[in-house]
Tab-separated table of C-alpha atoms in Angstrom:
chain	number	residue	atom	x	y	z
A	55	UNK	CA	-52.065	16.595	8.615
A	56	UNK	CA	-49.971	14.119	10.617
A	57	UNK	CA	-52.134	13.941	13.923
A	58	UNK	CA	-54.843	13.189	11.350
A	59	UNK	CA	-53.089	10.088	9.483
A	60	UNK	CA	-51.780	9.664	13.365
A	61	UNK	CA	-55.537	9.562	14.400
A	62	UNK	CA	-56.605	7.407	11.493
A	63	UNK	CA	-54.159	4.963	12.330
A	64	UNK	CA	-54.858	4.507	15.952
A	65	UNK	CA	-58.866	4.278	14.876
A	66	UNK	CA	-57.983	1.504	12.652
A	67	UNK	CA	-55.580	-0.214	15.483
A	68	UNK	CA	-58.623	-0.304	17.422
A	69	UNK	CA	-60.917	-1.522	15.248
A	70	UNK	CA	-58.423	-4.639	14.685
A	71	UNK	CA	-58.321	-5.580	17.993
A	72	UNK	CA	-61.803	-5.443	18.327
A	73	UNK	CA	-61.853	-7.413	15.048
A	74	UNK	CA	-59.190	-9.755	16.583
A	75	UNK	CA	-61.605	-9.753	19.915
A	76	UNK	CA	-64.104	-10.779	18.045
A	77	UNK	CA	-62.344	-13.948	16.023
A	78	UNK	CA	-61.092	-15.339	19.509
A	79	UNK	CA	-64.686	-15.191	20.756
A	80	UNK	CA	-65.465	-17.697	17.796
A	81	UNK	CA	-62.327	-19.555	18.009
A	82	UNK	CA	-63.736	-20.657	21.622
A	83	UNK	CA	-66.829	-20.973	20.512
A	84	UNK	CA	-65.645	-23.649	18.179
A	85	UNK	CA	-63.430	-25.523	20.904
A	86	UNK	CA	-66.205	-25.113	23.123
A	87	UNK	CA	-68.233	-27.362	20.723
A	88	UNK	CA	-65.225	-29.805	19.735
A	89	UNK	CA	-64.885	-30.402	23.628
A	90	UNK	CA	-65.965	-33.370	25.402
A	91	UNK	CA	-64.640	-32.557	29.101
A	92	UNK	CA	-66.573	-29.458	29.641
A	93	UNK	CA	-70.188	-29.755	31.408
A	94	UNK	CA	-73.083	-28.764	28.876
A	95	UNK	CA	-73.654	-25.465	30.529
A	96	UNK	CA	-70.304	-24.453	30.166
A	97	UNK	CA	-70.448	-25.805	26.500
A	98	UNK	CA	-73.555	-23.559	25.771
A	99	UNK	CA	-72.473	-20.748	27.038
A	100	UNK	CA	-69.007	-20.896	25.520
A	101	UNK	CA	-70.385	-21.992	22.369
A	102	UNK	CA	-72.564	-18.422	22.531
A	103	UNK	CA	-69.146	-16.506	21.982
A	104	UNK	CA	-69.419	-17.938	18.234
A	105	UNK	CA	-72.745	-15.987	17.465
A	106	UNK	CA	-71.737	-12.437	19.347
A	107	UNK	CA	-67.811	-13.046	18.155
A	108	UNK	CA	-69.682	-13.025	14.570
A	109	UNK	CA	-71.783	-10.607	14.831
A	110	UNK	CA	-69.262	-8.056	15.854
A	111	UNK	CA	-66.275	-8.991	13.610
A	112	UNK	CA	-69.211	-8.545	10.512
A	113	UNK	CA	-70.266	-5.316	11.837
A	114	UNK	CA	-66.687	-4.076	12.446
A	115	UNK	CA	-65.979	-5.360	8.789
A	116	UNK	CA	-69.157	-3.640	7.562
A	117	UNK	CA	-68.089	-0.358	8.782
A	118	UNK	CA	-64.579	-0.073	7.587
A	119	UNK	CA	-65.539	-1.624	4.302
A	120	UNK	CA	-68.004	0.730	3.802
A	121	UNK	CA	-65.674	3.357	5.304
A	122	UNK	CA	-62.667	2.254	2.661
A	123	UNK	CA	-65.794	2.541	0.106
A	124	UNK	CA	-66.838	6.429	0.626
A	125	UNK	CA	-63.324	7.551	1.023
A	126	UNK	CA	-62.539	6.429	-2.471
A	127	UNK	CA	-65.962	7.992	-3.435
A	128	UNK	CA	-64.462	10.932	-2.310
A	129	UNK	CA	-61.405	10.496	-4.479
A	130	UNK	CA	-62.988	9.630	-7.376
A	131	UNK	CA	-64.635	12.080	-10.242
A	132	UNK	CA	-67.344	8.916	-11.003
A	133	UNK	CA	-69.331	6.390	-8.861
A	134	UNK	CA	-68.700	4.147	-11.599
A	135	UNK	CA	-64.658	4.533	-11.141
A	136	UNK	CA	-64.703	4.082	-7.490
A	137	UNK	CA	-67.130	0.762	-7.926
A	138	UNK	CA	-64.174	-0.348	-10.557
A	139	UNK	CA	-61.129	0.196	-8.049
A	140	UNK	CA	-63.032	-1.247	-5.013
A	141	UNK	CA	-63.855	-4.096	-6.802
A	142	UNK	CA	-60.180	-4.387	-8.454
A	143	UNK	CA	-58.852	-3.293	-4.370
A	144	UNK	CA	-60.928	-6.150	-2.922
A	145	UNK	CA	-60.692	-9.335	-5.888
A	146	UNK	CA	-56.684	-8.785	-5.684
A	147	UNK	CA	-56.463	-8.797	-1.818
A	148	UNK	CA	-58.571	-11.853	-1.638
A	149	UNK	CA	-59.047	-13.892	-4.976
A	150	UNK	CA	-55.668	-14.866	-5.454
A	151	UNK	CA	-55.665	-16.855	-2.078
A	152	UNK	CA	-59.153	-18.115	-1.926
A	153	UNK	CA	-58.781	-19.668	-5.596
A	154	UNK	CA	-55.036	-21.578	-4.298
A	155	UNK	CA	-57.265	-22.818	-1.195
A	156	UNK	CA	-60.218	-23.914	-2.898
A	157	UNK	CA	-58.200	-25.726	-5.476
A	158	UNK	CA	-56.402	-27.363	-2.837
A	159	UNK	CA	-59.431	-28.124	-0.673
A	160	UNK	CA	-61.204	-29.672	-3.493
A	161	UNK	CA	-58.297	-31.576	-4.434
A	162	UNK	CA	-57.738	-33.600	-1.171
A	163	UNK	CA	-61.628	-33.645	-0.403
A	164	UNK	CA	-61.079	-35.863	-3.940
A	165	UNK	CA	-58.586	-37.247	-3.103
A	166	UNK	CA	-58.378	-38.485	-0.055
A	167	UNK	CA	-61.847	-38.335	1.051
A	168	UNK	CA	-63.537	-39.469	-2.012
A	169	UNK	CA	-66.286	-36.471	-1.468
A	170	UNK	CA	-68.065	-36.071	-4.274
A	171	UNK	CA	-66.761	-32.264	-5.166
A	172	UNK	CA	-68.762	-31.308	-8.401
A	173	UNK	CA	-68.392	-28.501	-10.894
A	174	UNK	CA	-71.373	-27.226	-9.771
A	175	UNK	CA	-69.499	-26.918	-6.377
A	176	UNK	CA	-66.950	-25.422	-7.453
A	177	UNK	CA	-68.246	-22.817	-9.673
A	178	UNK	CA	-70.488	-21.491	-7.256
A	179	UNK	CA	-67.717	-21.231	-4.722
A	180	UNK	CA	-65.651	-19.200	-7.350
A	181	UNK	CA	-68.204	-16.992	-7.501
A	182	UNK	CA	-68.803	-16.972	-4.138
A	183	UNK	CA	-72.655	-17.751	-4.520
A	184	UNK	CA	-72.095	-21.084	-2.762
A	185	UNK	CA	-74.418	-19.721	0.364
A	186	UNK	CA	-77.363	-18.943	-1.790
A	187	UNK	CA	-78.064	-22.938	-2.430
A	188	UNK	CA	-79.034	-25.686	-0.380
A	189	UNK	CA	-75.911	-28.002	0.710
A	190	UNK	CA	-73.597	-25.702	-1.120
A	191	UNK	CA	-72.809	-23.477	1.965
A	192	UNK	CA	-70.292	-25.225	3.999
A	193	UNK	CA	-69.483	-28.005	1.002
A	194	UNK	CA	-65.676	-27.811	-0.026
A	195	UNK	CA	-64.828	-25.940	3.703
A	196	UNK	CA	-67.232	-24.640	6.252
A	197	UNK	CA	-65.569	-21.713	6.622
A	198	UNK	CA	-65.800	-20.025	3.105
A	199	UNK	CA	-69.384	-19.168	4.188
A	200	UNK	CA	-68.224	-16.191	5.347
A	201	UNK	CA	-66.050	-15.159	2.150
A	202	UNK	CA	-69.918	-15.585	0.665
A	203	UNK	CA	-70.983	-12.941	2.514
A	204	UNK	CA	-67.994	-10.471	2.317
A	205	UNK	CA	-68.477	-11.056	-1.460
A	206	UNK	CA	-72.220	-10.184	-1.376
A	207	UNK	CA	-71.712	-7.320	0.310
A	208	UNK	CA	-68.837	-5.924	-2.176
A	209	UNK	CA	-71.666	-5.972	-4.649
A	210	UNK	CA	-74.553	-4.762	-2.836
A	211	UNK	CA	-72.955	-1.577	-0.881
A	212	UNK	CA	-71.658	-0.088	-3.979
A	213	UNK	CA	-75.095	-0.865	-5.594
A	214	UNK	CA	-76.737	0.753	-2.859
A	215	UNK	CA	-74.438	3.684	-3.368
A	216	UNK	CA	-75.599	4.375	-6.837
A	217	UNK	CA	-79.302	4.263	-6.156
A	218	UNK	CA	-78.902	6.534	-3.209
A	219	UNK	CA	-75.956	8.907	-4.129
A	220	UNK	CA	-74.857	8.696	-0.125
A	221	UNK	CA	-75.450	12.216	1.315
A	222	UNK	CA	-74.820	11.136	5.541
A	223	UNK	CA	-71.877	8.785	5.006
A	224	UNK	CA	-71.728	7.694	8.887
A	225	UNK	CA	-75.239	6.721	8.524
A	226	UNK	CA	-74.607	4.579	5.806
A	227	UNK	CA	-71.559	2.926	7.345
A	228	UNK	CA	-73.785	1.873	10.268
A	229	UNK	CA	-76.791	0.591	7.650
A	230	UNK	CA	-74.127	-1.295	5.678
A	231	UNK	CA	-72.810	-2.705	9.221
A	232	UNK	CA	-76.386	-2.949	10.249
A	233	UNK	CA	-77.011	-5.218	6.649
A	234	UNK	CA	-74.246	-6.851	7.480
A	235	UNK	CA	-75.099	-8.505	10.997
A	236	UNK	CA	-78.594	-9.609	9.350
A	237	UNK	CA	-76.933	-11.613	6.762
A	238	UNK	CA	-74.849	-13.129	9.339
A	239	UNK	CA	-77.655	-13.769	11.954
A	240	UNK	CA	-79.820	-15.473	8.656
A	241	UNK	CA	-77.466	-18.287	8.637
């Protein structure tokens, strides 16, 4: 039993640094586009980490989530109570954060920008729909695109789940991942 939480832990060590890879492939992507000193071929081709750096942190994420998701399947006696604890698992890791920056974002865009931050804006970034409308997407800060996505796909994987009662969980890890990387690629 301990080479096997041993195991688990050194598969999930990996999977972070490919995760953490995969985030410094984008960070140079984005300094690769900020920069004014590099020639335009290096710019392009730098600026191509962003798309691949993507791609494989939401594919990476996919999996695990959808790992995290079938182990607690596993655990529970209903679909319906492992839907309620991923749900609770995933709104208290990330909520509480998101909700301090997006007050805070929308406060100095206000403030000091005199952007026109609506309720309509806000709303649909608290319930992470913001991606779904036109000029929404990147409109209190670019980057909560993503959290649009991660959101998305806490609804639709366990949805999926029900429909299909998951028989080859490895499979659907990789069709999850697979989901995953088109929703990323579509914007």
């Amino acid at each position: 039993m301990g080479n096997l939480l041993h195991d688990k832990k050194n598969k999930n060590t990996a999977f972070e640094l490919f995760r953490a890879m995969a985030v410094t492939m984008v960070l140079i992507g984005h300094f690769a586009a900020l920069s004014n000193d590099l020639p335009l071929i290096a710019k392009n081709i730098l600026y191509s980490f962003n798309s691949y750096g993507l791609a494989i942190f939401f594919v990476i994420s996919g999996f695990l989530l959808s790992a995290s998701f079938t182990s607690l399947l596993k655990k529970q006696d209903k679909i319906y109570s492992a839907v309620k604890i991923f749900f609770i698992k995933r709104i208290f890791r990330i909520y509480p954060a998101y909700i301090i920056s997006l007050i805070i974002f929308s406060a100095i865009l206000i403030s000091f920008f005199k952007y026109p931050v609506n309720w309509f804006d806000v709303f649909a970034h608290f319930f992470n729909i913001h991606n779904l409308f036109e000029g929404f997407s990147r409109s209190i800060n670019g980057v909560y695109w993503t959290l649009a996505v991660e959101f998305q796909w806490y609804f639709f994987a366990p949805l999926d789940t029900i429909i299909h009662k998951i028989k080859h969980q490895n499979a659907d890890c990789l069709i999850f991942s697979i989901y995953t990387l088109k929703r990323v690629l579509a914007v």
